[in-house]
XYZ file of C-alpha atoms in Angstrom:
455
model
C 0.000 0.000 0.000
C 3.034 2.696 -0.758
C 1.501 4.195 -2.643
C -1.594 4.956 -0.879
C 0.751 6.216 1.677
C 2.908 8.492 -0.071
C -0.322 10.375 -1.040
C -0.479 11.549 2.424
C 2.703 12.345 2.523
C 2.791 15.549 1.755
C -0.500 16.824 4.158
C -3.315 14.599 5.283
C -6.594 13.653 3.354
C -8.838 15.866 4.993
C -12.328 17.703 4.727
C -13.348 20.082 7.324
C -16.171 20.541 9.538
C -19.233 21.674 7.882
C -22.908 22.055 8.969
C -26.402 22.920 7.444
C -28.787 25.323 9.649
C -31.832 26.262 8.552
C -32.018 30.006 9.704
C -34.457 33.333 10.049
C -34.334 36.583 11.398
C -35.359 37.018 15.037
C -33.887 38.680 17.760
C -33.353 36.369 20.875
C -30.572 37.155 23.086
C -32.170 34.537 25.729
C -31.825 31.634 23.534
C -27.946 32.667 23.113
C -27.947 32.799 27.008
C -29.896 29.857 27.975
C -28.261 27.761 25.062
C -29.966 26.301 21.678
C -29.729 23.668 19.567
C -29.592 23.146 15.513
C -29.727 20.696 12.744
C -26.429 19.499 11.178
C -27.378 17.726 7.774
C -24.477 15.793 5.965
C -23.841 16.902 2.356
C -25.185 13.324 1.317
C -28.211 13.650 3.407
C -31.525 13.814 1.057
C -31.943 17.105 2.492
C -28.663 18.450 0.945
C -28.897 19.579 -2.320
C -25.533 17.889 -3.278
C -27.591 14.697 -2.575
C -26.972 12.233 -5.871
C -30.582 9.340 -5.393
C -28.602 7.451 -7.902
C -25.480 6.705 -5.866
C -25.337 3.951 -3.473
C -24.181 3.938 0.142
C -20.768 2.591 -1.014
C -20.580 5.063 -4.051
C -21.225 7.438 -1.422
C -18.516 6.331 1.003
C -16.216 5.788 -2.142
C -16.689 9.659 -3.052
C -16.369 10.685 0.636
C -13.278 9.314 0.863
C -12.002 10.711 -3.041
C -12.964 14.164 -1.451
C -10.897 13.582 0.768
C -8.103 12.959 -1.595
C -8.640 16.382 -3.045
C -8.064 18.446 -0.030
C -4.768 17.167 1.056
C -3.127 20.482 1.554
C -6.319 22.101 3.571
C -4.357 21.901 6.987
C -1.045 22.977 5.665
C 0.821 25.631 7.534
C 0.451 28.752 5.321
C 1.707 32.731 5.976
C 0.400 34.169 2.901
C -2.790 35.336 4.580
C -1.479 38.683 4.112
C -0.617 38.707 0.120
C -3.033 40.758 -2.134
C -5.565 38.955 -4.246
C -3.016 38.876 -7.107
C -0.412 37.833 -5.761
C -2.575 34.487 -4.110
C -2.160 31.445 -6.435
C -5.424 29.894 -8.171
C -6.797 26.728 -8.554
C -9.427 24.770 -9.953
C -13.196 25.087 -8.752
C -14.108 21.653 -7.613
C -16.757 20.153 -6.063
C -17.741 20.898 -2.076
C -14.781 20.073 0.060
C -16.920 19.520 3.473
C -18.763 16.827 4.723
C -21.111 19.190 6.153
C -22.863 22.568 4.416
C -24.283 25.091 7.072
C -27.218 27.439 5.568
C -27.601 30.645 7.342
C -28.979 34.009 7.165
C -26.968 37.025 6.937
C -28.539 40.884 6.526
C -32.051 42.866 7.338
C -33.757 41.581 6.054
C -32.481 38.482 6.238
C -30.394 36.596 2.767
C -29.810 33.132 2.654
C -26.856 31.802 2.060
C -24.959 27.930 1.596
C -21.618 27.813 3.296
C -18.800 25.456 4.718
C -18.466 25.678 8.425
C -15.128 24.868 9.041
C -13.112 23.808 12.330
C -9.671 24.696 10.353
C -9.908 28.359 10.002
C -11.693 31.230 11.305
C -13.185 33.827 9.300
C -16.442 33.856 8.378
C -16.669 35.244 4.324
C -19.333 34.789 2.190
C -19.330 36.027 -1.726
C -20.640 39.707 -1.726
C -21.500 42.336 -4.716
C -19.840 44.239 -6.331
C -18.040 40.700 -7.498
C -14.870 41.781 -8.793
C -13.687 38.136 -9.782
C -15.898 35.384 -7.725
C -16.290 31.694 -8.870
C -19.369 30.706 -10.230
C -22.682 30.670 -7.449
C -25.712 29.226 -8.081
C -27.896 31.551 -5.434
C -27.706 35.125 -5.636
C -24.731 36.787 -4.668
C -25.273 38.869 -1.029
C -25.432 42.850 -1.720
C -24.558 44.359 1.071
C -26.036 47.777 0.020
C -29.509 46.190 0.607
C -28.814 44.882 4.412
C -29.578 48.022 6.878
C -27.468 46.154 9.056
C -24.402 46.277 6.949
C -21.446 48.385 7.950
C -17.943 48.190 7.135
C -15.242 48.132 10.113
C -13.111 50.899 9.678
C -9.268 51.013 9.895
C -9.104 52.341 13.319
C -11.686 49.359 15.220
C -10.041 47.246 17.049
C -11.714 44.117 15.154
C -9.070 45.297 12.143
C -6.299 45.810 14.135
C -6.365 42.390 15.998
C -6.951 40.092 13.102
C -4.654 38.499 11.070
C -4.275 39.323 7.322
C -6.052 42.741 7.558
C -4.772 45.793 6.026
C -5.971 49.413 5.024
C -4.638 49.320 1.237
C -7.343 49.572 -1.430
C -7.711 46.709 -3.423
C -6.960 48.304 -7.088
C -4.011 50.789 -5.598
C -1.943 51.136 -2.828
C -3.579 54.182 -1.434
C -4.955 53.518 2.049
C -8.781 52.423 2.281
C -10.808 54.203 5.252
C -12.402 50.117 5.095
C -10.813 47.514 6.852
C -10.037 45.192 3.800
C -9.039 41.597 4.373
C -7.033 38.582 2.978
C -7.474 34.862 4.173
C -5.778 31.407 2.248
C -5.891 28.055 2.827
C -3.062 25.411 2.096
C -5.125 23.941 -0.555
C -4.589 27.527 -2.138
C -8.441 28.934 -1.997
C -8.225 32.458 -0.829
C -11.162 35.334 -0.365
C -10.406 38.742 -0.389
C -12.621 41.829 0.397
C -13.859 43.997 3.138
C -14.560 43.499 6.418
C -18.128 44.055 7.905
C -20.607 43.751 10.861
C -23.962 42.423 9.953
C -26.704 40.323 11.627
C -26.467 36.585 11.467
C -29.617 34.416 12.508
C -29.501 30.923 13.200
C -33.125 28.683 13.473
C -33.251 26.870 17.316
C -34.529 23.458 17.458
C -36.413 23.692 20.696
C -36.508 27.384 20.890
C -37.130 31.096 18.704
C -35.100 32.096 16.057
C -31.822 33.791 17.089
C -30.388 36.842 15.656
C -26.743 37.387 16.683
C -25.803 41.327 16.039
C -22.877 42.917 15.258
C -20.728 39.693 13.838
C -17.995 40.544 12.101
C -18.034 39.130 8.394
C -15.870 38.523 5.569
C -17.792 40.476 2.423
C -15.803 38.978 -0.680
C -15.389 40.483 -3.577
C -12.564 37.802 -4.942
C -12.572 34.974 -4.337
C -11.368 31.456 -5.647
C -10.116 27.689 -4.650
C -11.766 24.668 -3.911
C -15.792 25.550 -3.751
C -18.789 24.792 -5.568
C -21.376 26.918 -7.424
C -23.571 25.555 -5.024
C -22.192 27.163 -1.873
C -20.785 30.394 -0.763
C -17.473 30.694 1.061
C -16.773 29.807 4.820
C -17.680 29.911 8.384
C -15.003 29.391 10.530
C -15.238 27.573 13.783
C -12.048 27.562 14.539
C -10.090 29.161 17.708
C -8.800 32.291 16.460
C -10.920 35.650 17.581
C -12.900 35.826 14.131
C -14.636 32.487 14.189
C -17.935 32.521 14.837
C -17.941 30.325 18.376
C -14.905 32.866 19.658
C -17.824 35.917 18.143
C -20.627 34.114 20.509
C -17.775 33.965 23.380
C -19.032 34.308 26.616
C -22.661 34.570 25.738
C -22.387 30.384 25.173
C -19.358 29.902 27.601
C -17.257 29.279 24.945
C -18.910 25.750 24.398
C -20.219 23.704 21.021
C -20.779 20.238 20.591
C -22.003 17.942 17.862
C -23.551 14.820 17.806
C -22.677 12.959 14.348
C -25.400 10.315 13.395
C -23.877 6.953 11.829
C -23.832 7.180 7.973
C -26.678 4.921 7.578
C -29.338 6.753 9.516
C -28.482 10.012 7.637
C -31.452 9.961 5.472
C -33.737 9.691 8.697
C -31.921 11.516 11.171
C -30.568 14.794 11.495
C -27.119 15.120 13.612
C -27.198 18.086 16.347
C -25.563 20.896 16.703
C -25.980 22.742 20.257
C -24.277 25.909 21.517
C -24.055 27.197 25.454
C -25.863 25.156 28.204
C -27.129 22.796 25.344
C -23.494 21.863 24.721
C -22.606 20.355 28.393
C -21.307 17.288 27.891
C -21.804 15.366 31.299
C -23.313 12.742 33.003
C -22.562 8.926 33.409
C -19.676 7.964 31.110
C -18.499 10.858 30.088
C -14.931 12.183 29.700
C -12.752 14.932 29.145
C -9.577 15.851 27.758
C -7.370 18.977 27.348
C -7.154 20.699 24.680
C -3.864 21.006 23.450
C -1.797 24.664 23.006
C -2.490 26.793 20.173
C 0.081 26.566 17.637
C 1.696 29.303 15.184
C 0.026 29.765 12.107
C -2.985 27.862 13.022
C -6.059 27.593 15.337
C -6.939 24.108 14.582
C -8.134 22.173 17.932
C -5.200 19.604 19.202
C -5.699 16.794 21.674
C -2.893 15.014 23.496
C -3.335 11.333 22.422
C -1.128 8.816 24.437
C -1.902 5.468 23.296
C -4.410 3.214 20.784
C -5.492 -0.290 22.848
C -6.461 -3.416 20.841
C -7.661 -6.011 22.937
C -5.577 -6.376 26.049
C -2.514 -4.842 23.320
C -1.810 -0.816 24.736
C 0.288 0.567 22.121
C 2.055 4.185 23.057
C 1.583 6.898 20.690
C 4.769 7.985 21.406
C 6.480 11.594 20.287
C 5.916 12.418 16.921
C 7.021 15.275 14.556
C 3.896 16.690 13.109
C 3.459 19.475 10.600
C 3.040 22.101 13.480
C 6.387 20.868 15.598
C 7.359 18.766 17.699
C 5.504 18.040 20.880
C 3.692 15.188 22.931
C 1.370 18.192 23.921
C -1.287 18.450 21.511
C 0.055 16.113 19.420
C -3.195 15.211 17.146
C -6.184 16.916 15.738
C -9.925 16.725 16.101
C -11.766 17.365 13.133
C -15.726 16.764 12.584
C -14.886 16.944 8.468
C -12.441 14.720 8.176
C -13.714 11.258 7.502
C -10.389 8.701 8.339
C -8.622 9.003 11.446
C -4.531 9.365 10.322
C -1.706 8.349 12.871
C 2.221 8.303 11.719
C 2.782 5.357 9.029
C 5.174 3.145 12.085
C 2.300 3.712 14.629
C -0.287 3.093 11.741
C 1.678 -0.228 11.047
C 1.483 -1.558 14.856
C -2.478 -0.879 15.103
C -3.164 -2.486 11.771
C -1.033 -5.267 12.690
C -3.100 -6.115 15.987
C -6.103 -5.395 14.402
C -5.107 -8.324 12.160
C -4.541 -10.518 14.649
C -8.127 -9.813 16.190
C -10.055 -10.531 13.291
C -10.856 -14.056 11.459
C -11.643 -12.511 7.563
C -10.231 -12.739 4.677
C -8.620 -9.633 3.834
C -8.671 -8.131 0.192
C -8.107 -4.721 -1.377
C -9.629 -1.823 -1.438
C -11.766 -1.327 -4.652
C -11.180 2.579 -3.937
C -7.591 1.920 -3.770
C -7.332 4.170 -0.549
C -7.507 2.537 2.655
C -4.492 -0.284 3.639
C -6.599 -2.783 5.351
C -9.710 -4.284 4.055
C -12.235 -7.550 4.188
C -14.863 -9.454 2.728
C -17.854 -9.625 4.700
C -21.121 -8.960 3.348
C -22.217 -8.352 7.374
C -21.209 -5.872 9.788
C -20.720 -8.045 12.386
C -16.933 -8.531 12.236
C -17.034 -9.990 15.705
C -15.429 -8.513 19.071
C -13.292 -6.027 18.164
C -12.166 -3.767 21.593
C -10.211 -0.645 20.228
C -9.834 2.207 22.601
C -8.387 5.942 22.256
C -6.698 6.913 24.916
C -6.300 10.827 25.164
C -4.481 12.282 27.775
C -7.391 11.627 30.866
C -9.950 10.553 28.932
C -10.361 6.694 27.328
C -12.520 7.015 24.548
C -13.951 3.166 23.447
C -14.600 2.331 19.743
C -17.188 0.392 18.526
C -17.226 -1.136 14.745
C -19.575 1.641 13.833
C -16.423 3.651 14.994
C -13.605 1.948 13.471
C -14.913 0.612 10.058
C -16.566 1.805 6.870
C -18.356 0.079 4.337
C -16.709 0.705 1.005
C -19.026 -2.062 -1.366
C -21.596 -4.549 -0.667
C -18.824 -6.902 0.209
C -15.614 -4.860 1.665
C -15.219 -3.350 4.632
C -12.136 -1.506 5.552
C -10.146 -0.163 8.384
C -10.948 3.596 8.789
C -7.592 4.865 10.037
C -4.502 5.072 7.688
C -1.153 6.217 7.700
C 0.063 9.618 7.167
C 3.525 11.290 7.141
C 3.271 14.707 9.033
C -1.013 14.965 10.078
C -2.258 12.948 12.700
C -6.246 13.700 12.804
C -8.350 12.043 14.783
C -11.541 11.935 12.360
C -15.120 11.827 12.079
C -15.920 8.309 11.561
C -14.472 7.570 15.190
C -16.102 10.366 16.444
C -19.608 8.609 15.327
C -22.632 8.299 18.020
C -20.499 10.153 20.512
C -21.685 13.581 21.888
C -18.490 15.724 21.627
C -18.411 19.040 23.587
C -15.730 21.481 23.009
C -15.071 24.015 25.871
C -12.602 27.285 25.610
C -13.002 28.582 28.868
C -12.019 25.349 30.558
C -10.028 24.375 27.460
C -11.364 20.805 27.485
C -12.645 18.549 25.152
C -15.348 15.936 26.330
C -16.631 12.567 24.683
C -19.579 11.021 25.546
C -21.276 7.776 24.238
C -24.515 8.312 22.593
C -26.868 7.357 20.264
C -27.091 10.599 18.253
C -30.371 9.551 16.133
C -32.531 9.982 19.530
C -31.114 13.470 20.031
């Protein structure tokens, strides 16, 4: 399988945390306060409109994990967040690159609009008019001169000073701008550029009134490129930095999200959750919690401190690795929602695949996808008693098969972890049927096992 492994080498196969909400424009500062809950629908869902009836549940998986494939460089380290617009490389529109699309309003009155909620940056930019040089978008472009809500931050706020890749250059000349303009990239070279903005944001409660969040600072686009579809409209970031949009809530949720992600085969029936605030306490018998690792330059990605993978009665040590973002036992793997496999370093990889092997009585064949390294026939589930447990750094998270394998055809199943050279993720499919709750004031993160379709 080399050569399945040297295309991770150079970044991990990756897609980042994404979400659909169905939003409308209220203003309910109690909900924010007391804590609310939304929908998260997975881009293959029936209620996505990227949902293909003609695919089957492998073709589905198969595609997932191509996806994957195409955003290898998403989590790379990059400092050109402060180049202009032409001076940021180009590439090719392709199809969505998260699991997960989050539909929002933005404006008064209220516009929707399709984006990718991401847990690897922090910005949130959508595709505004006038559209200097945008890639193609199905929905009507946002026009910020009809939201009575709009205004841009000026040079002087402190929301322009603080942020990364801001400046107070016009975009056509280098005379200064009294608008705070701004300039974001990603490692898989996608890049917005445009003006930065307060406007309203409303997001649709489960169990409560619509709520209208005021005053968030927004990305307004006016060029913009990379990896995104004509279906969608740019980002929102979720990430840790000060412009994402759970560091915007802040204190008004406690700093605290979590998500419960259905298993792939109740998708069609069951929506996964999304809660903010008091909704987002993850506690009660058998949870746990973990730290959250340092933040690291040139990212605000969220890093756990894993110590060891158990097989059976077999603890393997994780060990000290040299990761993209340095070296250090501290923080030494991500958590991502959007990314589907779970990638430890190829010797480590080779040691859990090895006593996975010796657990299981299948016959092993190849991938049809050609992606993942260990794979059987078995036309059932069932593999048989397979005990694999994460442990993080005070917290033992156990796997079940739901957790650790994926159905790739009507006969193959295969392992859902793989190697990778320098990103070690810790990925959705593990994270299945598990209520995860992140926490920035107490800079935890917390696992707990659930069965997310009776959420």
């Amino acid at each position: 399988m080399a050569s399945h492994h040297s295309l991770l080498s150079s970044a991990a196969t990756v897609t980042t945390f994404s979400i659909c909400l169905l939003y409308s424009l209220s203003i309910t500062a109690e909900a924010v306060n007391g804590g609310f809950s939304v929908d998260l629908i997975h881009r293959d869902s029936p209620l996505s409109p990227f949902y293909n009836p003609s695919e089957t549940p492998s073709q589905r998986v198969a595609n997932a994990l191509h996806r994957s494939i195409t955003r290898v460089n998403h989590f790379k380290p990059t400092s050109s967040s402060s180049l202009s617009p032409n001076e940021l490389p180009r590439s090719e529109i392709v199809a969505v690159r998260g699991e997960y699309l989050m539909k929002y309003s933005v404006g008064t009155p209220p516009v929707p609009v399709l984006g990718i909620a991401d847990t690897g940056s922090d910005l949130i930019w959508l595709q505004c008019e006038p559209c200097t040089d945008c890639y193609n978008q199905t929905d009507p472009i946002f026009d910020p001169a009809k939201s009575k809500t709009y205004r841009n931050v000026s040079c002087s706020a402190s929301e322009c000073q603080s942020l990364q890749g801001t400046s107070c250059k016009s975009s056509s000349s280098s005379s200064s701008s009294s608008t705070c303009k701004y300039s974001v990239s990603y490692g898989d070279n996608s890049y917005s550029h445009g003006d930065l903005a307060f406007d309203t944001l409303t997001l649709e409660s489960t169990a409560s009134d619509p709520v209208s969040l005021s005053n968030i600072v927004v990305g307004c686009g006016h060029n913009n490129a990379g990896t995104f579809t004509k279906k969608g409209s740019g980002i929102v970031g979720f990430g840790r930095g000060e412009a994402s949009l759970v560091s915007q809530l802040g204190s008004s949720i406690g700093g605290k999200f979590s998500y419960c992600l259905v298993p792939t085969t109740s998708q069609g029936k069951n929506s996964s959750k999304l809660s903010f605030g008091s909704d987002a306490v993850v506690s009660g018998a058998g949870a746990v919690s973990t730290g959250l690792g340092p933040k690291r330059p040139d990212t605000n990605l969220y890093f756990l401190t894993l110590e060891a993978m158990s097989v059976g009665n077999k603890r393997l040590e994780f060990g000290d690795y040299s990761s993209a973002f340095g070296d250090s036992e501290e923080g030494n793997i991500i958590i991502d929602s959007g990314t589907t496999l779970t990638l430890f370093p190829e010797d480590f990889y080779a040691k859990l695949e090895a006593a996975v092997v010796e657990e299981i009585d299948l016959v092993r064949v190849d991938d049809p996808n050609q992606i993942l390294s260990l794979c059987y026939k078995s036309a059932s589930d069932d593999i048989g008693v397979l005990n694999i447990t994460a442990h993080f750094r005070g917290a033992d998270v156990k796997l079940n098969t739901v957790n650790t394998f994926l159905r790739v055809s009507e006969e193959v199943l295969c392992f859902a972890f793989l190697a990778s050279e320098r990103f070690y993720i810790f990925g959705n499919v593990a994270q299945l049927n598990f209520l995860v709750g992140y926490d920035s004031e107490a800079n935890t993160v917390s696992f707990k096992p659930t069965d997310c379709t009776n959420l």
